[in-house]
Every structure is written in structure tokens, then in C-alpha cells.
PDB file of C-alpha atoms in Angstrom:
ATOM      1  CA  UNK A 244      21.661  28.782   1.154  1.00 35.00           C
ATOM      2  CA  UNK A 245      19.029  30.988   2.639  1.00 34.00           C
ATOM      3  CA  UNK A 246      19.683  34.219   0.779  1.00 35.00           C
ATOM      4  CA  UNK A 247      16.184  35.693   0.446  1.00 34.00           C
ATOM      5  CA  UNK A 248      14.426  36.752  -2.722  1.00 38.00           C
ATOM      6  CA  UNK A 249      10.665  36.848  -1.814  1.00 38.00           C
ATOM      7  CA  UNK A 250       7.455  35.669   2.053  1.00 38.00           C
ATOM      8  CA  UNK A 251       3.958  34.598   2.549  1.00 41.00           C
ATOM      9  CA  UNK A 252       0.944  36.577   1.368  1.00 43.00           C
ATOM     10  CA  UNK A 253      -0.629  35.689   4.715  1.00 47.00           C
ATOM     11  CA  UNK A 254       1.523  38.404   6.252  1.00 47.00           C
ATOM     12  CA  UNK A 255       0.820  42.128   5.939  1.00 50.00           C
ATOM     13  CA  UNK A 256       4.175  42.608   4.191  1.00 53.00           C
ATOM     14  CA  UNK A 257       3.828  44.066   0.671  1.00 51.00           C
ATOM     15  CA  UNK A 258       4.947  41.826  -2.227  1.00 57.00           C
ATOM     16  CA  UNK A 259       7.966  44.027  -2.848  1.00 54.00           C
ATOM     17  CA  UNK A 260       9.264  43.201   0.637  1.00 63.00           C
ATOM     18  CA  UNK A 261       8.332  39.511   0.874  1.00 69.00           C
ATOM     19  CA  UNK A 262      11.263  37.133   1.109  1.00 79.00           C
ATOM     20  CA  UNK A 263      11.679  33.460   0.209  1.00 89.00           C
ATOM     21  CA  UNK A 264      14.864  31.502   0.859  1.00 90.00           C
ATOM     22  CA  UNK A 265      16.890  30.645  -2.213  1.00 95.00           C
ATOM     23  CA  UNK A 266      16.009  26.963  -1.669  1.00 96.00           C
ATOM     24  CA  UNK A 267      12.357  27.870  -2.332  1.00 97.00           C
ATOM     25  CA  UNK A 268      13.314  29.573  -5.581  1.00 96.00           C
ATOM     26  CA  UNK A 269      15.380  26.562  -6.647  1.00 97.00           C
ATOM     27  CA  UNK A 270      12.498  24.219  -5.849  1.00 98.00           C
ATOM     28  CA  UNK A 271      10.001  26.280  -7.876  1.00 98.00           C
ATOM     29  CA  UNK A 272      12.529  26.315 -10.736  1.00 97.00           C
ATOM     30  CA  UNK A 273      12.821  22.521 -10.422  1.00 97.00           C
ATOM     31  CA  UNK A 274       9.005  22.231 -10.542  1.00 98.00           C
ATOM     32  CA  UNK A 275       8.836  24.447 -13.647  1.00 97.00           C
ATOM     33  CA  UNK A 276      11.335  22.182 -15.430  1.00 97.00           C
ATOM     34  CA  UNK A 277       9.124  19.171 -14.649  1.00 97.00           C
ATOM     35  CA  UNK A 278       5.949  21.008 -15.660  1.00 97.00           C
ATOM     36  CA  UNK A 279       7.462  21.927 -19.040  1.00 96.00           C
ATOM     37  CA  UNK A 280       7.716  18.193 -19.779  1.00 95.00           C
ATOM     38  CA  UNK A 281       4.188  17.407 -18.511  1.00 95.00           C
ATOM     39  CA  UNK A 282       1.470  18.068 -21.098  1.00 93.00           C
ATOM     40  CA  UNK A 283      -1.205  17.917 -18.369  1.00 92.00           C
ATOM     41  CA  UNK A 284       0.432  20.915 -16.649  1.00 93.00           C
ATOM     42  CA  UNK A 285       0.154  23.068 -19.755  1.00 91.00           C
ATOM     43  CA  UNK A 286      -2.484  25.195 -21.391  1.00 86.00           C
ATOM     44  CA  UNK A 287      -2.008  26.524 -24.924  1.00 85.00           C
ATOM     45  CA  UNK A 288       1.654  25.485 -24.939  1.00 87.00           C
ATOM     46  CA  UNK A 289       2.538  27.279 -21.689  1.00 94.00           C
ATOM     47  CA  UNK A 290       2.710  25.942 -18.130  1.00 96.00           C
ATOM     48  CA  UNK A 291      -0.422  26.976 -16.246  1.00 95.00           C
ATOM     49  CA  UNK A 292      -0.478  28.193 -12.660  1.00 95.00           C
ATOM     50  CA  UNK A 293      -2.643  25.246 -11.686  1.00 95.00           C
ATOM     51  CA  UNK A 294      -0.333  22.786 -13.449  1.00 96.00           C
ATOM     52  CA  UNK A 295       2.773  24.215 -11.816  1.00 97.00           C
ATOM     53  CA  UNK A 296       1.198  24.093  -8.354  1.00 97.00           C
ATOM     54  CA  UNK A 297       0.139  20.465  -8.864  1.00 96.00           C
ATOM     55  CA  UNK A 298       3.632  19.476 -10.013  1.00 97.00           C
ATOM     56  CA  UNK A 299       5.265  21.392  -7.149  1.00 98.00           C
ATOM     57  CA  UNK A 300       3.157  19.612  -4.524  1.00 97.00           C
ATOM     58  CA  UNK A 301       3.773  16.215  -6.132  1.00 97.00           C
ATOM     59  CA  UNK A 302       7.526  16.873  -6.146  1.00 98.00           C
ATOM     60  CA  UNK A 303       7.421  17.933  -2.492  1.00 97.00           C
ATOM     61  CA  UNK A 304       5.860  14.588  -1.574  1.00 96.00           C
ATOM     62  CA  UNK A 305       8.209  12.639  -3.871  1.00 97.00           C
ATOM     63  CA  UNK A 306      11.328  14.335  -2.522  1.00 97.00           C
ATOM     64  CA  UNK A 307      10.436  14.899   1.144  1.00 97.00           C
ATOM     65  CA  UNK A 308       7.732  12.317   1.840  1.00 96.00           C
ATOM     66  CA  UNK A 309       5.427  13.121   4.723  1.00 94.00           C
ATOM     67  CA  UNK A 310       7.542  16.179   5.541  1.00 97.00           C
ATOM     68  CA  UNK A 311       6.833  17.831   2.167  1.00 96.00           C
ATOM     69  CA  UNK A 312       4.324  20.350   3.517  1.00 96.00           C
ATOM     70  CA  UNK A 313       6.613  21.218   6.424  1.00 97.00           C
ATOM     71  CA  UNK A 314       9.568  21.815   4.111  1.00 97.00           C
ATOM     72  CA  UNK A 315       7.476  24.089   1.889  1.00 98.00           C
ATOM     73  CA  UNK A 316       6.250  26.006   4.947  1.00 97.00           C
ATOM     74  CA  UNK A 317       9.841  26.440   6.163  1.00 96.00           C
ATOM     75  CA  UNK A 318      10.593  27.990   2.780  1.00 96.00           C
ATOM     76  CA  UNK A 319       7.562  30.318   3.125  1.00 96.00           C
ATOM     77  CA  UNK A 320       5.658  28.503   0.391  1.00 97.00           C
ATOM     78  CA  UNK A 321       2.344  28.363   2.219  1.00 96.00           C
ATOM     79  CA  UNK A 322      -0.083  28.979  -0.643  1.00 96.00           C
ATOM     80  CA  UNK A 323      -0.257  28.959  -4.403  1.00 96.00           C
ATOM     81  CA  UNK A 324       0.069  32.751  -4.250  1.00 95.00           C
ATOM     82  CA  UNK A 325       3.608  32.266  -2.911  1.00 96.00           C
ATOM     83  CA  UNK A 326       4.433  30.129  -5.945  1.00 97.00           C
ATOM     84  CA  UNK A 327       3.064  32.842  -8.222  1.00 96.00           C
ATOM     85  CA  UNK A 328       5.142  35.523  -6.525  1.00 95.00           C
ATOM     86  CA  UNK A 329       8.309  33.487  -6.998  1.00 96.00           C
ATOM     87  CA  UNK A 330       7.444  32.847 -10.668  1.00 96.00           C
ATOM     88  CA  UNK A 331       6.829  36.554 -11.335  1.00 95.00           C
ATOM     89  CA  UNK A 332      10.199  37.412  -9.825  1.00 95.00           C
ATOM     90  CA  UNK A 333      11.905  34.679 -11.848  1.00 95.00           C
ATOM     91  CA  UNK A 334      10.273  36.049 -15.002  1.00 95.00           C
ATOM     92  CA  UNK A 335      11.455  39.557 -14.125  1.00 94.00           C
ATOM     93  CA  UNK A 336      14.964  38.118 -13.763  1.00 94.00           C
ATOM     94  CA  UNK A 337      14.513  36.599 -17.246  1.00 94.00           C
ATOM     95  CA  UNK A 338      15.048  33.005 -16.166  1.00 94.00           C
ATOM     96  CA  UNK A 339      14.347  31.032 -19.338  1.00 93.00           C
ATOM     97  CA  UNK A 340      12.197  28.265 -17.859  1.00 95.00           C
ATOM     98  CA  UNK A 341      10.087  30.767 -15.900  1.00 96.00           C
ATOM     99  CA  UNK A 342       9.193  32.429 -19.178  1.00 94.00           C
ATOM    100  CA  UNK A 343       7.536  29.141 -20.196  1.00 95.00           C
ATOM    101  CA  UNK A 344       4.920  29.751 -17.474  1.00 96.00           C
ATOM    102  CA  UNK A 345       1.844  31.513 -18.826  1.00 92.00           C
ATOM    103  CA  UNK A 346       2.178  35.120 -17.696  1.00 85.00           C
ATOM    104  CA  UNK A 347      -1.603  35.364 -17.458  1.00 83.00           C
ATOM    105  CA  UNK A 348      -1.733  32.401 -15.063  1.00 82.00           C
ATOM    106  CA  UNK A 349      -3.835  32.764 -11.984  1.00 88.00           C
ATOM    107  CA  UNK A 350      -2.017  31.413  -8.932  1.00 94.00           C
ATOM    108  CA  UNK A 351      -4.645  32.461  -6.386  1.00 91.00           C
ATOM    109  CA  UNK A 352      -6.615  29.831  -4.532  1.00 92.00           C
ATOM    110  CA  UNK A 353      -5.120  26.593  -5.844  1.00 95.00           C
ATOM    111  CA  UNK A 354      -3.799  25.455  -2.477  1.00 96.00           C
ATOM    112  CA  UNK A 355      -3.226  26.579   1.088  1.00 97.00           C
ATOM    113  CA  UNK A 356      -1.170  24.254   3.264  1.00 96.00           C
ATOM    114  CA  UNK A 357      -3.186  25.285   6.327  1.00 95.00           C
ATOM    115  CA  UNK A 358      -6.345  23.892   4.698  1.00 94.00           C
ATOM    116  CA  UNK A 359      -7.208  20.217   4.112  1.00 92.00           C
ATOM    117  CA  UNK A 360      -6.359  19.056   0.591  1.00 90.00           C
ATOM    118  CA  UNK A 361     -10.068  18.395  -0.032  1.00 90.00           C
ATOM    119  CA  UNK A 362     -10.634  22.160   0.087  1.00 90.00           C
ATOM    120  CA  UNK A 363      -7.984  22.946  -2.527  1.00 93.00           C
ATOM    121  CA  UNK A 364      -9.053  23.755  -6.079  1.00 90.00           C
ATOM    122  CA  UNK A 365      -6.414  21.535  -7.703  1.00 87.00           C
ATOM    123  CA  UNK A 366      -7.551  18.650  -9.897  1.00 72.00           C
ATOM    124  CA  UNK A 367      -5.515  15.458  -9.463  1.00 65.00           C
TER     125      UNK A 367
END
């Protein structure tokens, strides 16, 4: 289950060569499905980057408890930029739910798992 599709922007690897395990892609897809049903995660009828990142982090805690951040890091989801990269690739693959994410969403700077949560820009 670790067939790659995208890696972390913290590395010097260009986006076109970044890889994420398929489990990461499935988890982002799972988060998108939840965000579609959460009005607070949407802006103008589309899922926002901020909303998707918030939902994804909440799901990581719900599903993996205190290990949520470690699981995301193992999947090379270190920052909100990683989430955005996965979403863009899902949209390019024409995955229906991914097309419900606002294509103008900004994924930069919402969270970085190496920083304390107090420094993130997400609103809880």
C-alpha cells in the first residue's frame, strides 16, 4: 500500500518528483469527503484549503490518537503545502471529490507539524 504519488516541500525535490504513499492520498480523500459535509470547512460552496487542513488534522487525532502527527509524518504529510500538492494531483486525476475543493485555495502556511500548534494559522 505504499505506491507513491507525491513528498515534502521541505526537501529540495521539485513538486513533479515529490512522492506520497498511497495511504496519504487515501487519507486526504477521506478528509475531503468529511469537509464536503462540514459547512465550516467551506467558502462559497467549495471546500477551502484551511477547512480541509483543519478537518484532516482532526481526523488524524480521531483515528490515530496521540500518534496522529507521527502517522502523517510517515506519509510525508508534514505541512499544509503537502496537503495542497496531493489535492492538486487528485484534481488533475479528475477525482470527483477533489474537484469540490476550491482550486484557488491557498494551502501555504496553515500548519507545519514541526511547529507548535499555537504557531499554526488554523482557526479552531
